[in-house]
Coordinates of C-alpha atoms in Angstrom, one line a residue:
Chain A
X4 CA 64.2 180.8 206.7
X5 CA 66.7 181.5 209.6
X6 CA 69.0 179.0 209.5
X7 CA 69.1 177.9 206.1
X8 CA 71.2 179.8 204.3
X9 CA 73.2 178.3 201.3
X10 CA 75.9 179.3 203.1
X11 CA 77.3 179.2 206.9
X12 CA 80.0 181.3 208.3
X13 CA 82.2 179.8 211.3
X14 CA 83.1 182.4 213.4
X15 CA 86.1 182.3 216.1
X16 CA 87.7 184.3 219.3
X17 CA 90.9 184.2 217.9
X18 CA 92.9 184.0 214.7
X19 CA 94.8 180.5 216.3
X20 CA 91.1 178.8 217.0
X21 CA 90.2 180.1 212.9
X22 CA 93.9 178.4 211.7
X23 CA 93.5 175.5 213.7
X24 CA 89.9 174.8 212.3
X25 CA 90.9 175.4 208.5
X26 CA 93.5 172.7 209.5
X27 CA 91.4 170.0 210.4
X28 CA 88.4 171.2 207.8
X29 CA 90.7 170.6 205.1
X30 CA 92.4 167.2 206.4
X31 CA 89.1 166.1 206.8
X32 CA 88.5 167.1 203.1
X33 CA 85.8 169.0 203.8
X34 CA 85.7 172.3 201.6
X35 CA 85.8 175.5 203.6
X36 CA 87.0 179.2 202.3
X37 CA 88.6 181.9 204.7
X38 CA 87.1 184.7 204.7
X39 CA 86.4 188.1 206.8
X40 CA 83.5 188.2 209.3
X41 CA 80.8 190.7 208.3
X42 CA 80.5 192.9 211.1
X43 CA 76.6 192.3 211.9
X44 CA 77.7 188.9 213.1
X45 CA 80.9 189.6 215.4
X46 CA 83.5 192.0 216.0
X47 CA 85.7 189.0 217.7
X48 CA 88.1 187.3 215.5
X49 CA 87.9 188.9 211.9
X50 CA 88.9 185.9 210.1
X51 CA 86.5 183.1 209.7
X52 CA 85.3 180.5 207.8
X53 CA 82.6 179.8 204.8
X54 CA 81.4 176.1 204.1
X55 CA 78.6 175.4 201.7
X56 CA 75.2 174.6 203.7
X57 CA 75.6 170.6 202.9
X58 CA 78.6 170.9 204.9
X59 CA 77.8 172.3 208.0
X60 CA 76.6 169.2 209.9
X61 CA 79.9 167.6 208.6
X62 CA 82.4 170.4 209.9
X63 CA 80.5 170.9 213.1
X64 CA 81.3 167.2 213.7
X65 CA 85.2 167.8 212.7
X66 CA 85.7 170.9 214.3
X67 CA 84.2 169.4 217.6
X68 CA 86.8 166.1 217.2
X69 CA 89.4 168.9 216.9
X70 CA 88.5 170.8 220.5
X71 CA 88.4 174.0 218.9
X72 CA 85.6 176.6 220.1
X73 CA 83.3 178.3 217.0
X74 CA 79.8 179.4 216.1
X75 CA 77.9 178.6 213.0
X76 CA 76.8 181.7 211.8
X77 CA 74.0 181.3 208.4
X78 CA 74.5 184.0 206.2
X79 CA 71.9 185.9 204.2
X80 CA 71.4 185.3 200.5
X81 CA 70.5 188.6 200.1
X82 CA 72.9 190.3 201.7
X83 CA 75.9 187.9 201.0
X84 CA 78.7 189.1 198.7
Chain B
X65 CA 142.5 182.6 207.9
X66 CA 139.5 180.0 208.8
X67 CA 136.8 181.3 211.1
X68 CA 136.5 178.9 214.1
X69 CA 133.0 180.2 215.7
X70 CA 132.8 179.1 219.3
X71 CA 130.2 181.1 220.9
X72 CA 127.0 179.0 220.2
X73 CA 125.9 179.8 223.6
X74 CA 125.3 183.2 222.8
X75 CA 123.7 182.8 219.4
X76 CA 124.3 179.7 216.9
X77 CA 125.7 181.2 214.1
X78 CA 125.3 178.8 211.0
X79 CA 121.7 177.7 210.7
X80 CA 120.5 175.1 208.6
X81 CA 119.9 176.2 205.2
X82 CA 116.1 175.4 205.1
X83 CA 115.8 178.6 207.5
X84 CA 117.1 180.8 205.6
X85 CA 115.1 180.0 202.5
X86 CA 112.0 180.2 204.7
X87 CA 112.6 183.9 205.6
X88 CA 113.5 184.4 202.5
X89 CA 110.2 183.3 201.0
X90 CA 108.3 184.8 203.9
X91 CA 109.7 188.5 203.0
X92 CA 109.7 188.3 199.3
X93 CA 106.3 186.0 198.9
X94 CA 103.9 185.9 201.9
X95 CA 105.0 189.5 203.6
X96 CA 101.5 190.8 205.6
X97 CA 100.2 190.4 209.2
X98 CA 99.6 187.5 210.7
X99 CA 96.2 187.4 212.4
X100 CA 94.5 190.7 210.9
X101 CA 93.5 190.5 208.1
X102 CA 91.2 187.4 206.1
X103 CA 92.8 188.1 202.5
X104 CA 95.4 185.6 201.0
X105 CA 98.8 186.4 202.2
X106 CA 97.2 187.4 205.9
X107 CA 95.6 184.0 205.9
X108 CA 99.5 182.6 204.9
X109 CA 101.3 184.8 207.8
X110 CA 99.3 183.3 210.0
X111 CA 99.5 179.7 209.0
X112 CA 103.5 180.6 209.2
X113 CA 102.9 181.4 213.3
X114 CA 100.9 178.6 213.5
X115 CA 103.0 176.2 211.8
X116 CA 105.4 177.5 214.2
X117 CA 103.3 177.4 217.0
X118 CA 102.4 173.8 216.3
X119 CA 106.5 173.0 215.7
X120 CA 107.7 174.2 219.2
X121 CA 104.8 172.1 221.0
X122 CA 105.6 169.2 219.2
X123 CA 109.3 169.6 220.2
X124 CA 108.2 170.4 223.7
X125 CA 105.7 167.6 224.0
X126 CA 102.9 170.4 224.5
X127 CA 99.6 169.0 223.9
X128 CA 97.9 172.3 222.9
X129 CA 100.0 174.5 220.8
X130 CA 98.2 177.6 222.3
X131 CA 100.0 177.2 225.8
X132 CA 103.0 178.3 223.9
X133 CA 103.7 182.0 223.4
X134 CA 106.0 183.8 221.1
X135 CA 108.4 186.4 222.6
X136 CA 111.2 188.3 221.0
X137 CA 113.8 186.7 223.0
X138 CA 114.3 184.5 226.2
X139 CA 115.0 187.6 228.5
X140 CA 111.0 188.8 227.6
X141 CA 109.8 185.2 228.2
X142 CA 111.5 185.4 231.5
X143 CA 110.3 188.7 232.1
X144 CA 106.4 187.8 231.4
X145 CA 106.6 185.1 233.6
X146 CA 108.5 186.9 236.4
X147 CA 106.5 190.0 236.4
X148 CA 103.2 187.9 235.7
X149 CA 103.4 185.4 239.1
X150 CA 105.5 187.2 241.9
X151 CA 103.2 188.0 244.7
X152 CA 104.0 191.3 246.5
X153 CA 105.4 190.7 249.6
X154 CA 106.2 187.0 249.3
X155 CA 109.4 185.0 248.7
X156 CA 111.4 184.2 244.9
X157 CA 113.3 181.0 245.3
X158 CA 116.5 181.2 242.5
X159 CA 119.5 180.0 242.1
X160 CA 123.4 181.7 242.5
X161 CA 124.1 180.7 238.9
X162 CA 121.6 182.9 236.8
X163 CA 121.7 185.1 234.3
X164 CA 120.8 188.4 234.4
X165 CA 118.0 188.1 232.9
X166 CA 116.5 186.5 235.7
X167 CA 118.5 188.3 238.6
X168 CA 117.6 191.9 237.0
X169 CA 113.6 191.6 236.9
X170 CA 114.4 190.1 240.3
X171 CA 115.9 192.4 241.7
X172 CA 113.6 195.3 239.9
X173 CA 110.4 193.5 241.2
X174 CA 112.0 193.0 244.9
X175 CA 112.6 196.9 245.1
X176 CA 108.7 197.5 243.1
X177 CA 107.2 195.0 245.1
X178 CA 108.7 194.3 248.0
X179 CA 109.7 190.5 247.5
X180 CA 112.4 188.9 249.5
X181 CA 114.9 187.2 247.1
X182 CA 116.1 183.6 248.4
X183 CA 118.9 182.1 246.8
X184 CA 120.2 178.3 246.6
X185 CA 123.7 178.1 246.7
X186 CA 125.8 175.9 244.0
X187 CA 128.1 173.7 244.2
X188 CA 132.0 174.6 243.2
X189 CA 131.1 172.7 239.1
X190 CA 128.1 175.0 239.3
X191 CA 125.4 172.7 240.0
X192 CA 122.6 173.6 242.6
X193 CA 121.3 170.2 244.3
X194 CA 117.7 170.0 245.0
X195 CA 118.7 169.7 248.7
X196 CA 119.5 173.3 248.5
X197 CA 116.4 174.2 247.6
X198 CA 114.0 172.2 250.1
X199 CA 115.1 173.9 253.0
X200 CA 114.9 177.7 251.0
X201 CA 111.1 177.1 251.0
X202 CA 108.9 177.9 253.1
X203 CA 105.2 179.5 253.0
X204 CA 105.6 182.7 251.3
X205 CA 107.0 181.2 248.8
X206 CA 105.1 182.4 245.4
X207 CA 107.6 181.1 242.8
X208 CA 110.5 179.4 242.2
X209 CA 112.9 180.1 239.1
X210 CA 116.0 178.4 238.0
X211 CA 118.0 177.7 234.7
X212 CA 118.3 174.6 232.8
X213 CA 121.9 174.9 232.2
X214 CA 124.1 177.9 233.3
X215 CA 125.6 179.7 230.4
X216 CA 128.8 180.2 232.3
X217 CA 130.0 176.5 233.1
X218 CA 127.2 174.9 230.8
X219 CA 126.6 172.5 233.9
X220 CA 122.8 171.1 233.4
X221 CA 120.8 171.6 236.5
X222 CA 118.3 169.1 238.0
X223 CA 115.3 170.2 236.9
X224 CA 113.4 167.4 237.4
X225 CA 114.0 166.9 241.0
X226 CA 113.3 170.8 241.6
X227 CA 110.2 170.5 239.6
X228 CA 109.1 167.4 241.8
X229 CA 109.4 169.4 245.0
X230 CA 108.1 172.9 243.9
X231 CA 104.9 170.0 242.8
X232 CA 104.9 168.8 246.3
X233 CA 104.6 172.1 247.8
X234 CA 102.1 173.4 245.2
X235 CA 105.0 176.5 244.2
X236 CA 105.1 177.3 240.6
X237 CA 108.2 176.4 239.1
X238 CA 109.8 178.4 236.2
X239 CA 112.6 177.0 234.0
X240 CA 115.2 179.3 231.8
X241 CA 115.8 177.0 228.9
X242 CA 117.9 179.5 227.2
X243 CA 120.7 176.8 227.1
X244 CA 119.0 173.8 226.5
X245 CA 116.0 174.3 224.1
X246 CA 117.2 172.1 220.9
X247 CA 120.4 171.2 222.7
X248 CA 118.8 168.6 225.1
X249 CA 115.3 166.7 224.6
X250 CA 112.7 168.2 227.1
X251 CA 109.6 166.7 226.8
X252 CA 107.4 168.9 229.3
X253 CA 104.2 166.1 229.1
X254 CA 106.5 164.1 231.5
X255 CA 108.8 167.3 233.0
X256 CA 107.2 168.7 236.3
X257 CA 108.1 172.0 235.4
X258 CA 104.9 175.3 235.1
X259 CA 106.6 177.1 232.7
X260 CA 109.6 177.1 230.5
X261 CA 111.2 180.4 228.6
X262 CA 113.1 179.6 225.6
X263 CA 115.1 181.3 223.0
X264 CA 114.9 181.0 219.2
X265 CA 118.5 181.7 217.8
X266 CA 120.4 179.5 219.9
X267 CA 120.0 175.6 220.1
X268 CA 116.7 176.2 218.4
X269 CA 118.9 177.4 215.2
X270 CA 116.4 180.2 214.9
X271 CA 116.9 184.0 213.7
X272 CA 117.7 186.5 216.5
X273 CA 114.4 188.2 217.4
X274 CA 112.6 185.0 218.4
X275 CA 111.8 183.1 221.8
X276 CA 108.7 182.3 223.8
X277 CA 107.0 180.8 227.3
X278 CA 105.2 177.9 227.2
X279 CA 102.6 178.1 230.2
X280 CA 101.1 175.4 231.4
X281 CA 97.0 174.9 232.2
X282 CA 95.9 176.7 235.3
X283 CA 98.7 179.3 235.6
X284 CA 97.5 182.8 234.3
X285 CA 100.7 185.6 234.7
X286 CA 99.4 189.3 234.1
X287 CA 100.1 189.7 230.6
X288 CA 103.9 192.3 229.9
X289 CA 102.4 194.5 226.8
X290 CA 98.8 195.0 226.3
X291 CA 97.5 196.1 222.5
X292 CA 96.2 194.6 219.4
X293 CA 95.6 191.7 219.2
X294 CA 93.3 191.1 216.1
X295 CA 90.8 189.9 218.1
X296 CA 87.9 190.7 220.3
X297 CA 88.2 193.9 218.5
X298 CA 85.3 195.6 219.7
X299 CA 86.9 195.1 223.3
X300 CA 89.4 197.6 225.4
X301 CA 90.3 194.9 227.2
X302 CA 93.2 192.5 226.8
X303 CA 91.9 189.1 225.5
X304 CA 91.6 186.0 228.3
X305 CA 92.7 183.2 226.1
X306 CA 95.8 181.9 224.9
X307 CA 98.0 182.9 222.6
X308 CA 96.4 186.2 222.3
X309 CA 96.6 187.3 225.9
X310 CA 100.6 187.3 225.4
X311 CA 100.9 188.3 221.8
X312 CA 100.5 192.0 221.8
X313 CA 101.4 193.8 218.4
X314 CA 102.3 192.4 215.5
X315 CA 105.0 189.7 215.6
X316 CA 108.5 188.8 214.6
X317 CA 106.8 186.7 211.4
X318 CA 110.2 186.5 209.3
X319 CA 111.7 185.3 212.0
X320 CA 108.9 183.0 213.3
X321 CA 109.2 181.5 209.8
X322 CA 112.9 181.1 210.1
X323 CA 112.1 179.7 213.4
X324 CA 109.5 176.8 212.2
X325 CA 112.0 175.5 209.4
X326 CA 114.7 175.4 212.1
X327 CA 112.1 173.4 214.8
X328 CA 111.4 171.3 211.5
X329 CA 114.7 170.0 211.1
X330 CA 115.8 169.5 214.8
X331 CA 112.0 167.2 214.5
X332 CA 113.6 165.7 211.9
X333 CA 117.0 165.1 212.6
X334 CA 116.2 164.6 216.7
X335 CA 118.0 166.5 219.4
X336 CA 119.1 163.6 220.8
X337 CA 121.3 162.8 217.6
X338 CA 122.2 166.4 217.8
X339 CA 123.1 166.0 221.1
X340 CA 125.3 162.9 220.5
X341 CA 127.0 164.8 217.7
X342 CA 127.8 167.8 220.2
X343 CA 128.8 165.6 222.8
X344 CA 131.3 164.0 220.9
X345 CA 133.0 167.2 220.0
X346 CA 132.6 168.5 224.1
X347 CA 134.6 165.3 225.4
X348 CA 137.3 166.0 222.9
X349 CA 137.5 169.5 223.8
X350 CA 137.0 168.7 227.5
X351 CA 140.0 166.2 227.5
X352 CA 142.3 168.6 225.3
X353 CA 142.0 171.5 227.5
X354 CA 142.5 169.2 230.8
X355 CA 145.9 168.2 229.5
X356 CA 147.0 172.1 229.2
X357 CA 148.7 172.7 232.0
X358 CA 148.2 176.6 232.2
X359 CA 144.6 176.0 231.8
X360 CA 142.2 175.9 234.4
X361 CA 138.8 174.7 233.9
X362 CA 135.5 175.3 235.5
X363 CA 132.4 173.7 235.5
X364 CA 131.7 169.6 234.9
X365 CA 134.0 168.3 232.2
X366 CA 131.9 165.2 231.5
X367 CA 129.2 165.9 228.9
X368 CA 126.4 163.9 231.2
X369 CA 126.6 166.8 233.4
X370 CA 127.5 169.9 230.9
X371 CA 125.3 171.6 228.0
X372 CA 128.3 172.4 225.8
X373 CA 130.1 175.6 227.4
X374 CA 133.8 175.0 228.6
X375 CA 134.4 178.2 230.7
X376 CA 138.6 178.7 231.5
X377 CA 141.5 180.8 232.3
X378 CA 144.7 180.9 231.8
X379 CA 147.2 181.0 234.3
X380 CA 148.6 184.7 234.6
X381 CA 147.1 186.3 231.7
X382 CA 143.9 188.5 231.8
X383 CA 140.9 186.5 230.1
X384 CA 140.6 189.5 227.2
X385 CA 144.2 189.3 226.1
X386 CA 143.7 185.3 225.6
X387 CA 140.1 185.7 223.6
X388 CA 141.5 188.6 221.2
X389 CA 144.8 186.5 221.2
X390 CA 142.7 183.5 220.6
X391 CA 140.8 185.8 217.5
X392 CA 143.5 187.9 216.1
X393 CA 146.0 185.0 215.4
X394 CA 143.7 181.7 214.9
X395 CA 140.5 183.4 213.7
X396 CA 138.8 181.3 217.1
X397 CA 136.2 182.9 218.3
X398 CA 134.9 183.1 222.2
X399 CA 132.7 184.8 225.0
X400 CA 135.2 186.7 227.5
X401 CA 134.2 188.0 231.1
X402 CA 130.8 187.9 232.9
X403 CA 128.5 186.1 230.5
X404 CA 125.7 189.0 232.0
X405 CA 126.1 186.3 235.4
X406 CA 128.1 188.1 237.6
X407 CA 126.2 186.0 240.3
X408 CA 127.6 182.6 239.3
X409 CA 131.5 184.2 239.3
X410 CA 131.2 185.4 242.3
X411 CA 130.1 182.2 243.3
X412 CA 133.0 180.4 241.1
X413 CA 136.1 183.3 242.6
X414 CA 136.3 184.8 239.2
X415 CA 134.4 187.7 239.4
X416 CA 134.9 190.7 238.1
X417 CA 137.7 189.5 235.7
X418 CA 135.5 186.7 234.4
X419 CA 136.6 183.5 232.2
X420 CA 136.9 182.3 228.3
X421 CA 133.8 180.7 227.4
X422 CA 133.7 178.1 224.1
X423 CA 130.8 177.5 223.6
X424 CA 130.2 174.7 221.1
X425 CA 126.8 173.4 219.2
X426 CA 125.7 172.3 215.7
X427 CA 128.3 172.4 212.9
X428 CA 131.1 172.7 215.6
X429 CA 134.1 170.1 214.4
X430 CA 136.2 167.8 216.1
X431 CA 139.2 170.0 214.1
X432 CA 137.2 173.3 215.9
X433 CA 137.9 172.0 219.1
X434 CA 141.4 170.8 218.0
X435 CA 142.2 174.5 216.5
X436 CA 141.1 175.8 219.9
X437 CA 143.4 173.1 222.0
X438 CA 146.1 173.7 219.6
X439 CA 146.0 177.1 220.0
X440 CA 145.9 177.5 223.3
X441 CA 149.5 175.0 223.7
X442 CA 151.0 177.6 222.0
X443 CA 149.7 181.3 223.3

């Protein structure tokens, strides 16, 4: 189902917002990987951010505490590497 | 024979040992792009800029990191913002103490653009009052630009008091901070001032090769270099937020990691215990070369009013013979002639032979400034 993935990408304009979210995911303990962004999903900001899917409620929270602008992105089990 | 290095003004020479390692460690360890690529040592280049990045704020009191950009030097920083804001046709309010790196995108962008260059006169230790600058303003005034401290006679300018006025009458005000950055606190969350250029390798204790612009909210120069960016890839058009905008190509990141560890220890340390440290030395110096007779010093003498340059000459002998003098037989080493400020000598009668300029900072020694004294009694 759309939206439900076991995994979410966070997606950014810029390389500073992606940094700057890592930051605060991590102080806040909550366990993120960097990672590229496929190119189906944007052809902004090529690094972004993986959290598991029980963790995407949490780190939208956090990154919206730390001002900085992303979109939550699910990402296909099927076509997820 | 002892080096005595006395030209902090133009570059601080010893750096704290931290900054070296951290170059070190970014060339042999980390080594990729910053903000390209998502594997492991592009993820660490990046958290380099942006430990930088999050340094110089904190220094600057800058609330969002991203309103400061990284340049290569001052004179670029000074250049984005000059050629960003200037309005064609309108008035540039300066000062008749800057550097050239201010009067020479002036001057380019008065002859490009048609501007009308209006400068505030200063006074004879090199200060320009903010009265000076009230009645230089008027309605086609698009900018105003002055220095922090003029890197001929080191006197410290009142930036606040400008920055209140150019506030009053809604003028952006630009500050060259080539002097001050790490040598005096500025804390720009209180400091009316729009935008402030700063360079890296001198009271920051940075590598050569660094500098940047801190801009605040709601001004938007025309970027200087348009290109890659790593983001908004798909676009051919230069990115609208900050830092990206600014940060064309890919960046000095040895030096930006240099940079960070020497921002880290000012944090730590404090410029204001710096500063006390640097004062110290500039009275002693100030007071030795005010009982040489054949000296004549320019500029304010008391450290309140002076960054940490001592500009002089000595009575009938040409300024070169006294600083290769001054090298050759007591390894002392100083600025001689214009400074790139022909400006402020004319202003000061010494143009075009110029003056000896010691310019102390950190690590320079009471017995530095005694070798120079002593040195001097005896030329």
């Amino acid at each position: 189902m759309a939206g439900e993935g076991e995994e979410w990408i966070v997606v950014f304009e810029s390389t500073h917002a992606a940094l700057a979210a890592e930051r605060a995911a991590r102080r806040a303990g909550v366990p993120v990987r960097m990672s590229p962004v496929p190119r189906r999903i944007s052809t902004d900001c090529n690094t972004g951010m993986r959290v598991p899917r029980e963790h995407r409620h949490g780190l939208e929270l956090v990154l919206r505490g730390a001002n900085v602008e992303c979109r939550f992105v699910p990402l296909d089990p099927e076509t997820r590497h | 024979m002892n080096i005595v290095y006395l030209d902090h003004a133009a570059t601080s020479r010893t750096k704290p040992e931290c900054v070296y390692r951290a170059m070190d460690r970014f060339m042999r360890e980390i080594g990729a792009s910053p903000g390209r690529s998502a594997h492991a040592p592009g993820l660490a280049a990046g958290r380099v800029v942006a430990d930088t990045r999050r340094a110089a704020a904190a220094l600057f009191g800058v609330a969002d990191p991203a309103r400061v950009v990284f340049t290569l030097n001052c004179t670029q920083a000074l250049n984005l913002a000059l050629r960003g804001l200037a309005r064609p046709g309108s008035d540039v309010v300066t000062t008749s103490v800057e550097h050239n790196s201010v009067m020479r995108p002036l001057t380019a962008l008065a002859r490009e653009r048609g501007l009308n260059l209006v400068f505030a006169a200063a006074d004879e230790e090199g200060m320009t009052r903010p009265g000076e600058l009230a009645k230089r303003l008027t309605g086609r005034t698009s900018l105003i630009v002055m220095t922090h401290a003029s890197n001929v006679t080191g006197a410290i300018q009142p930036i606040d008091e400008w920055g209140h006025l150019a506030r009053e009458r809604g003028v952006p005000f630009l500050v060259d901070a080539a002097q001050t950055a790490g040598c005096l606190p500025i804390d720009l969350s209180r400091l009316p001032v729009d935008l402030l250029a700063f360079s890296g390798h001198k009271g920051l204790l940075g590598p050569q090769g660094t500098g940047g612009l801190f801009i605040r909210e709601g001004f938007d120069p025309e970027p200087l270099m348009h290109g890659g960016t790593g983001s908004a890839s798909s676009e051919i058009a230069q990115p609208a937020w900050l830092p990206d905008r600014y940060e064309s190509g890919t960046p000095n990141t040895p030096g930006l990691a240099g940079l960070g560890a020497a921002i880290g220890f000012l944090l730590e340390r404090g410029v204001a215990s710096v500063r006390e440290r640097v004062c110290a030395v500039g009275e002693a110096l100030a007071a030795g070369l005010a009982g040489l007779p054949r000296v004549r010093l320019y500029g304010p003498r008391g450290m309140d009013a002076n960054v940490g340059i001592f500009a002089f000459t000595v009575d009938g002998a040409d300024p070169a013979e006294v600083a290769s003098a001054l090298e050759t037989r007591h390894g002392i080493m100083t600025r001689v002639g214009l400074q790139c400020a022909p400006c402020a000598h004319r202003a000061m009668g010494t143009f075009p032979s110029g003056t000896i300029r010691a310019g102390i900072g950190y690590g320079t020694t009471m017995a530095d400034a005694e070798t120079l004294v002593n040195a001097l009694r005896v030329l």
